[in-house]
mmCIF file of C-alpha atoms in Angstrom:
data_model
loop_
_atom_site.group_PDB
_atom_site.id
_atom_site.type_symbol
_atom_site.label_atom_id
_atom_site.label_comp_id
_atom_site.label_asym_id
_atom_site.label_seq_id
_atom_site.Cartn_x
_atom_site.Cartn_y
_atom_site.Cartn_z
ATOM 1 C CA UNK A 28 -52.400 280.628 69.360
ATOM 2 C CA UNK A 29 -50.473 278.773 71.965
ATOM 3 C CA UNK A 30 -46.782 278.126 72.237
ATOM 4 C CA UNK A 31 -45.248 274.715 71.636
ATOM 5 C CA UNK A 32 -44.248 273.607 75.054
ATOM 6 C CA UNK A 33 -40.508 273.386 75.285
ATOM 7 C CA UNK A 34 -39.958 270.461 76.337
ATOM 8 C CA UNK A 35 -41.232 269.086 72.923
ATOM 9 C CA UNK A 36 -38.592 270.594 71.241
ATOM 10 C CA UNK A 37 -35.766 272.897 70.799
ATOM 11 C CA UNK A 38 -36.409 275.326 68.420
ATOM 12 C CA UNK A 39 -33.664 275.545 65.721
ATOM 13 C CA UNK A 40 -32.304 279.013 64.996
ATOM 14 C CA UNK A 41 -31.939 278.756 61.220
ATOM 15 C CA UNK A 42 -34.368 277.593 58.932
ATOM 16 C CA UNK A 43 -32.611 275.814 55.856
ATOM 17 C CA UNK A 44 -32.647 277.010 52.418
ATOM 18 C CA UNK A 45 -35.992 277.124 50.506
ATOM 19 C CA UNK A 46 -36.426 275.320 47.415
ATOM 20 C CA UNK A 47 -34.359 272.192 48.134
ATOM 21 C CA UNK A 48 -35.800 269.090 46.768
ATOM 22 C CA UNK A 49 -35.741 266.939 49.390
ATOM 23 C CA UNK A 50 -36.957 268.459 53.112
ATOM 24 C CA UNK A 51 -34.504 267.549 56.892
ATOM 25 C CA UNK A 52 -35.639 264.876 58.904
ATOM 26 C CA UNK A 53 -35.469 266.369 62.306
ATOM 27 C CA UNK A 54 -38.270 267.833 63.742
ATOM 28 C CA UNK A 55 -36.396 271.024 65.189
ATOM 29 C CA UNK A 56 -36.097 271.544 61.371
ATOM 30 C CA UNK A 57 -39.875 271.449 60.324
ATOM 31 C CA UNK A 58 -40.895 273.423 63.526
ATOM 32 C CA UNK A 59 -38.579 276.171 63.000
ATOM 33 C CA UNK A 60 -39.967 276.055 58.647
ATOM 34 C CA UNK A 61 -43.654 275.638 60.079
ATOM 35 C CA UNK A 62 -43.287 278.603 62.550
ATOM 36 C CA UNK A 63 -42.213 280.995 60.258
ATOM 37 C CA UNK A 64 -44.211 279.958 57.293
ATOM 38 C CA UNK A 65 -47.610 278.556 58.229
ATOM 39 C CA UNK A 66 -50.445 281.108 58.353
ATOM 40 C CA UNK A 67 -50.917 282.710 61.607
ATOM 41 C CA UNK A 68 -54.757 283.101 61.444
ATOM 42 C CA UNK A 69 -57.110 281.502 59.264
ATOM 43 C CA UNK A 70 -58.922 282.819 56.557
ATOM 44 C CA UNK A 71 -62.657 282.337 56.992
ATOM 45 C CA UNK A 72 -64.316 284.001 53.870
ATOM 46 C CA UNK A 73 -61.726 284.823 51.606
ATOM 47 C CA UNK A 74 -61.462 282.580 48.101
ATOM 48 C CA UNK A 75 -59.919 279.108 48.735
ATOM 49 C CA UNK A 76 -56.592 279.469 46.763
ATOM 50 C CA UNK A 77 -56.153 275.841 46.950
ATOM 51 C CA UNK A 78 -58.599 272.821 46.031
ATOM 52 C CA UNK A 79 -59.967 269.932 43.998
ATOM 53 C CA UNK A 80 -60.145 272.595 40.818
ATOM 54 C CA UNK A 81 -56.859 273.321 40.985
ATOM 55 C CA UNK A 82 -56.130 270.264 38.928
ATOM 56 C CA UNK A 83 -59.668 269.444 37.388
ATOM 57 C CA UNK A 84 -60.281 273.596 36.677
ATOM 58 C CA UNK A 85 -64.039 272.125 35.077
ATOM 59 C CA UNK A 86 -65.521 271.282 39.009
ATOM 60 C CA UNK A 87 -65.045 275.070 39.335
ATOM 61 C CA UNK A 88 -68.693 275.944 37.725
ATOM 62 C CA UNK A 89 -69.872 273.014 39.499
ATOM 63 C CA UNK A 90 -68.207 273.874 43.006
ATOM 64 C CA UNK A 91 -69.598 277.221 42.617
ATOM 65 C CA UNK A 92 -73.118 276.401 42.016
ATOM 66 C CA UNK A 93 -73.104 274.419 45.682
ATOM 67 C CA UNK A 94 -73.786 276.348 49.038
ATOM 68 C CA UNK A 95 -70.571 276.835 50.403
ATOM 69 C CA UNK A 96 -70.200 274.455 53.775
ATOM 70 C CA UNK A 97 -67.161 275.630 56.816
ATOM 71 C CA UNK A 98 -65.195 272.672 57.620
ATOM 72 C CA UNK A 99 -61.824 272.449 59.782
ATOM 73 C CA UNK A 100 -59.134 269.626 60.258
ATOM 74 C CA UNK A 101 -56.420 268.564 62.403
ATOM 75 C CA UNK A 102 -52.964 268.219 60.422
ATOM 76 C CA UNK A 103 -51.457 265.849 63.402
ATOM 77 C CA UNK A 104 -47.632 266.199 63.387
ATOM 78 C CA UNK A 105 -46.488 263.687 65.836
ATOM 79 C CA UNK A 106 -42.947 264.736 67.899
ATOM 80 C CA UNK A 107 -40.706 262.121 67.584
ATOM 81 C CA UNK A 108 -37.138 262.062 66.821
ATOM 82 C CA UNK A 109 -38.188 261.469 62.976
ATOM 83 C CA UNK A 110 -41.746 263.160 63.313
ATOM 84 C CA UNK A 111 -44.700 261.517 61.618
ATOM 85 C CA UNK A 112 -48.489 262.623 60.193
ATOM 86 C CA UNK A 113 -51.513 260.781 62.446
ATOM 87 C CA UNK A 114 -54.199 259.887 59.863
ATOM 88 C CA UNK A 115 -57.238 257.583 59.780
ATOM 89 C CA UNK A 116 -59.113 255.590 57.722
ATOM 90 C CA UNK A 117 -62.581 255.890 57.440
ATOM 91 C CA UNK A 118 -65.260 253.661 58.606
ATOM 92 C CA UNK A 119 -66.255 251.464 55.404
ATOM 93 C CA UNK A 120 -69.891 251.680 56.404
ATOM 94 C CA UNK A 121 -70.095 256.010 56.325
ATOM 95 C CA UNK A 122 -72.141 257.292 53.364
ATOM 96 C CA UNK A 123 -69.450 259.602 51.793
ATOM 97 C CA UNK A 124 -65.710 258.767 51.681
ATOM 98 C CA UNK A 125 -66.261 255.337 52.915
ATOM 99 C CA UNK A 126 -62.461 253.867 53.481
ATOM 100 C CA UNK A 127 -60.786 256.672 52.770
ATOM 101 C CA UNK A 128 -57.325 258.071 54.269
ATOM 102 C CA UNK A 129 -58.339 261.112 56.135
ATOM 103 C CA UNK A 130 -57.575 264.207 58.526
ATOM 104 C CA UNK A 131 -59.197 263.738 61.636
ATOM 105 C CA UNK A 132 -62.186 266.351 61.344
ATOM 106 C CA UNK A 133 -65.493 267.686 59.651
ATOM 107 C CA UNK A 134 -67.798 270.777 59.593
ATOM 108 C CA UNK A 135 -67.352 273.891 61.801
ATOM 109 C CA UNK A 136 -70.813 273.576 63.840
ATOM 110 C CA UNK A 137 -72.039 276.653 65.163
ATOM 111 C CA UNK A 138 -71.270 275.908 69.093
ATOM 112 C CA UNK A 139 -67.527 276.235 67.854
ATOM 113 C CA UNK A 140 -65.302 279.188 68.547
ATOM 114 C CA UNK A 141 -63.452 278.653 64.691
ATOM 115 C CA UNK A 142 -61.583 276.098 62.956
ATOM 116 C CA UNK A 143 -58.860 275.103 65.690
ATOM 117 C CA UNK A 144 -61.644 274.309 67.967
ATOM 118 C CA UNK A 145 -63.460 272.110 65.664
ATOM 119 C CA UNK A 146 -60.653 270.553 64.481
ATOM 120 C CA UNK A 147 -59.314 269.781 67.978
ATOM 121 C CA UNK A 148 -63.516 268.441 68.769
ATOM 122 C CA UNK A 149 -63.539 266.555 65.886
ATOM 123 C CA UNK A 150 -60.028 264.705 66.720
ATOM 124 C CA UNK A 151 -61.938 264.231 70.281
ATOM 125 C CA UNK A 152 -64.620 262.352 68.726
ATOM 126 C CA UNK A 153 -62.917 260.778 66.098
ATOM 127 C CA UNK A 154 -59.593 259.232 67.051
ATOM 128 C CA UNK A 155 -59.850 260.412 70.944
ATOM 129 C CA UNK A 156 -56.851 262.267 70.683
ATOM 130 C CA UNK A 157 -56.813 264.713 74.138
ATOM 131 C CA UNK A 158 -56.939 268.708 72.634
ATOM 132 C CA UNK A 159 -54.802 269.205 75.787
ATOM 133 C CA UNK A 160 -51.933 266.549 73.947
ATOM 134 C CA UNK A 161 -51.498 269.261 70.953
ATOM 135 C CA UNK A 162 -50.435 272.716 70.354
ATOM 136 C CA UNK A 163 -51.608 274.307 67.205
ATOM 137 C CA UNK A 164 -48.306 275.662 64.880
ATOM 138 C CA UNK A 165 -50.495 277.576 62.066
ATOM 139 C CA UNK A 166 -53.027 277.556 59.259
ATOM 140 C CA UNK A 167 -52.837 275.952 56.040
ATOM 141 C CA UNK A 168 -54.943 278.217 52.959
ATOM 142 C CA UNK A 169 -57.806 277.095 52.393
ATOM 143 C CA UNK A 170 -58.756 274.190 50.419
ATOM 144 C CA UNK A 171 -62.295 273.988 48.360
ATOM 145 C CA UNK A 172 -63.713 270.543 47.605
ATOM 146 C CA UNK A 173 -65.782 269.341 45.249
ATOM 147 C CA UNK A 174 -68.556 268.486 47.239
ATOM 148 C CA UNK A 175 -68.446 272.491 48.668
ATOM 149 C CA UNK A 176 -66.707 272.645 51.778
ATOM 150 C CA UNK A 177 -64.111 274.740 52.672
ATOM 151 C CA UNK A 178 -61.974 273.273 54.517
ATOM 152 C CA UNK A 179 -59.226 275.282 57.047
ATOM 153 C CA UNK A 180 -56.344 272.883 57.543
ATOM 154 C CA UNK A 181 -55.026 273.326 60.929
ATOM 155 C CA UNK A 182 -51.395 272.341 61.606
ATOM 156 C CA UNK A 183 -50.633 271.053 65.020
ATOM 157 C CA UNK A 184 -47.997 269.755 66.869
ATOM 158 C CA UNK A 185 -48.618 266.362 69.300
ATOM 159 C CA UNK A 186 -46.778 265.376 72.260
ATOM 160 C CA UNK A 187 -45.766 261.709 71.193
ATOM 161 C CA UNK A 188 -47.116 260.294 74.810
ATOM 162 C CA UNK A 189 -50.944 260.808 73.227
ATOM 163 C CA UNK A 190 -53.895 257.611 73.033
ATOM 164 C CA UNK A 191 -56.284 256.942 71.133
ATOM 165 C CA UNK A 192 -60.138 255.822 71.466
ATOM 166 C CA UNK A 193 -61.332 255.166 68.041
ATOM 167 C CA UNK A 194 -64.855 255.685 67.465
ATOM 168 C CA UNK A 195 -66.204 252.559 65.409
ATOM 169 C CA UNK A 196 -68.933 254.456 63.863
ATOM 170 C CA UNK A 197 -66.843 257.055 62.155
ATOM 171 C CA UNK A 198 -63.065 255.151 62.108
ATOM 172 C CA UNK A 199 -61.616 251.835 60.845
ATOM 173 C CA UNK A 200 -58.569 252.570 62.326
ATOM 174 C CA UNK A 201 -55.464 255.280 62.673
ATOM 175 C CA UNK A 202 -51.628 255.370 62.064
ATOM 176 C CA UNK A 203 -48.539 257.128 61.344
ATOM 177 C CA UNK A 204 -46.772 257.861 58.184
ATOM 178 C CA UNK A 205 -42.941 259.456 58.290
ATOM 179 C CA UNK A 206 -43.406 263.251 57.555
ATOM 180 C CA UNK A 207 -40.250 263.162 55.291
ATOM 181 C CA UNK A 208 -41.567 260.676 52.992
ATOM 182 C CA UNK A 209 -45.040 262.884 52.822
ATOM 183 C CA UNK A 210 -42.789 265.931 52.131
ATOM 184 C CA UNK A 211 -40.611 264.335 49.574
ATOM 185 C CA UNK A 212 -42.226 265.299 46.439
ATOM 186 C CA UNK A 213 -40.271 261.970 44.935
ATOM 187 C CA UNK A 214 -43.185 261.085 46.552
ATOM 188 C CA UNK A 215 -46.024 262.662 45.258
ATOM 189 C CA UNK A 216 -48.146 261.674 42.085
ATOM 190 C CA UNK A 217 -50.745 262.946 39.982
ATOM 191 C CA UNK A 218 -53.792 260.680 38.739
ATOM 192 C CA UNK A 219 -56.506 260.715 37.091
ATOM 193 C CA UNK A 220 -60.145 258.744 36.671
ATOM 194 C CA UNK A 221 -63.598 259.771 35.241
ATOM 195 C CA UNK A 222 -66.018 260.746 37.408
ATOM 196 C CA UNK A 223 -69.720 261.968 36.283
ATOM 197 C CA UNK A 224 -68.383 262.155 32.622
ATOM 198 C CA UNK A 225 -65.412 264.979 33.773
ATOM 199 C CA UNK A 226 -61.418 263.203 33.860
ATOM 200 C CA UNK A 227 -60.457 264.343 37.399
ATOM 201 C CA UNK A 228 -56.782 264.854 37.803
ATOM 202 C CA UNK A 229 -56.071 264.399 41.707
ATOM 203 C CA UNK A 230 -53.130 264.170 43.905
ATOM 204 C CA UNK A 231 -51.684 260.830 45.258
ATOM 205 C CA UNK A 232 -49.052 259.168 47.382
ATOM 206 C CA UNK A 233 -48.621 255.456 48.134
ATOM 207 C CA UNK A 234 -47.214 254.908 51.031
ATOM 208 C CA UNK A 235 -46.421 250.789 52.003
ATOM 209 C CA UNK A 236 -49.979 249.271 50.843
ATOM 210 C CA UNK A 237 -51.777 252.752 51.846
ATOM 211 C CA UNK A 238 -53.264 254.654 49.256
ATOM 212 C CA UNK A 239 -53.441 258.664 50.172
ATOM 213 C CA UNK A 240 -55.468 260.505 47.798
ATOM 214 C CA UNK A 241 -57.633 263.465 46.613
ATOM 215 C CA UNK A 242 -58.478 266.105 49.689
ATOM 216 C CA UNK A 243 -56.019 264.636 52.270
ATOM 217 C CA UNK A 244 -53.016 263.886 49.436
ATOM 218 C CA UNK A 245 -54.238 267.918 47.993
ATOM 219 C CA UNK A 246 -53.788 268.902 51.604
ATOM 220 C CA UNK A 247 -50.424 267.232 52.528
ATOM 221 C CA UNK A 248 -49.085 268.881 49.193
ATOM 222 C CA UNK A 249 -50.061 272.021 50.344
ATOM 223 C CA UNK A 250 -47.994 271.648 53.280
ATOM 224 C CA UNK A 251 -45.260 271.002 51.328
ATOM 225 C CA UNK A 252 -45.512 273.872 49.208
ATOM 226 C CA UNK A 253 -46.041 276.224 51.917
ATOM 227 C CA UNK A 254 -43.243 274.667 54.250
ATOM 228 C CA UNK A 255 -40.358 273.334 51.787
ATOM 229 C CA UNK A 256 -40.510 275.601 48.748
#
């Protein structure tokens, strides 16, 4: 895995004391947490410890009677003074997860060499955002959807000069939301909503009029838990 180039940061020394409830602002601060805490390869067949059935435990049978699909995405930590999280929305006309809030990135094909790569092609196609634009901090565990993929979240950092190029067929558009308001859990809500006859609890977080939820709200929590308690 590649270094963070130092003149994105300076790396703080100290890292602060886990379990506080609300996490530092400054981006020294996360990379020095994210360093030390993030996973420094990514597990490939193990069990997904985190997923859509950690809240809805019933999609587990179903979830289990699915071929299990490899997918990767890019966790896009932007370094700025008060870093933010790149994330699209998706194009209203695709046939699954149409307007969603997403990750940029999608299934692991078999041309690439694991997870970062595809995650870093599938930012390329997506969003345009240059692979050479972001160093990769560490792996996220594993998170199962519903639909059967397991997905390897893949944390990187991005040197706040990047573009973009979105690609119409697959993005409405992309933005930035503050990191410290996605790692506040004052933040972070749980809902829930029938779907095929089974109440699915999911994760949530509103931020201005943008609605994060379910895989990409499941994901950002499990950076929290794995960074800032």
């Amino acid at each position: 895995m590649s270094a963070v180039p130092e003149n994105v940061h300076s790396l703080a020394e100290a890292i602060t004391r886990p379990g506080a409830s609300a996490p530092a602002l400054s981006l020294d601060d996360f990379l020095a947490r994210a360093r030390a805490r993030l996973l420094r390869e990514p597990d490939l067949t193990g069990e997904a410890p985190r997923g859509d059935h950690e809240l809805t435990p019933e999609y587990r049978a179903l979830v289990d009677a699915l071929p299990v699909r490899a997918a990767a995405v890019l966790v896009p930590v932007i370094a700025r003074e008060r870093p933010s999280v790149l994330l699209t929305l998706r194009s209203a006309h695709l046939p699954s997860h149409a307007g969603q809030i997403s990750f940029p990135g999608g299934k692991i094909d078999p041309d690439d060499a694991g997870p970062l790569d595809a995650a870093l092609r599938e930012a390329e196609e997506e969003v345009g955002l240059s692979r050479t634009l972001v160093s990769p901090l560490g792996y996220l565990d594993a998170y199962l959807s519903r639909t059967g993929f397991r997905i390897v979240p893949v944390v990187g950092i991005v040197r706040p000069e990047f573009g973009l190029t979105l690609n119409p067929g697959e993005v409405d558009e992309a933005f930035e939301v503050p990191l410290d308001f996605l790692m506040s859990p004052d933040n972070h809500q749980r809902e829930s909503r029938e779907w095929l006859g089974l109440m699915r609890t999911f994760h949530a977080m509103t931020y201005e009029k943008r609605r994060i939820w379910g895989i990409t709200a499941g994901i950002l929590r499990s950076l929290y838990e794995r960074v800032y308690t």
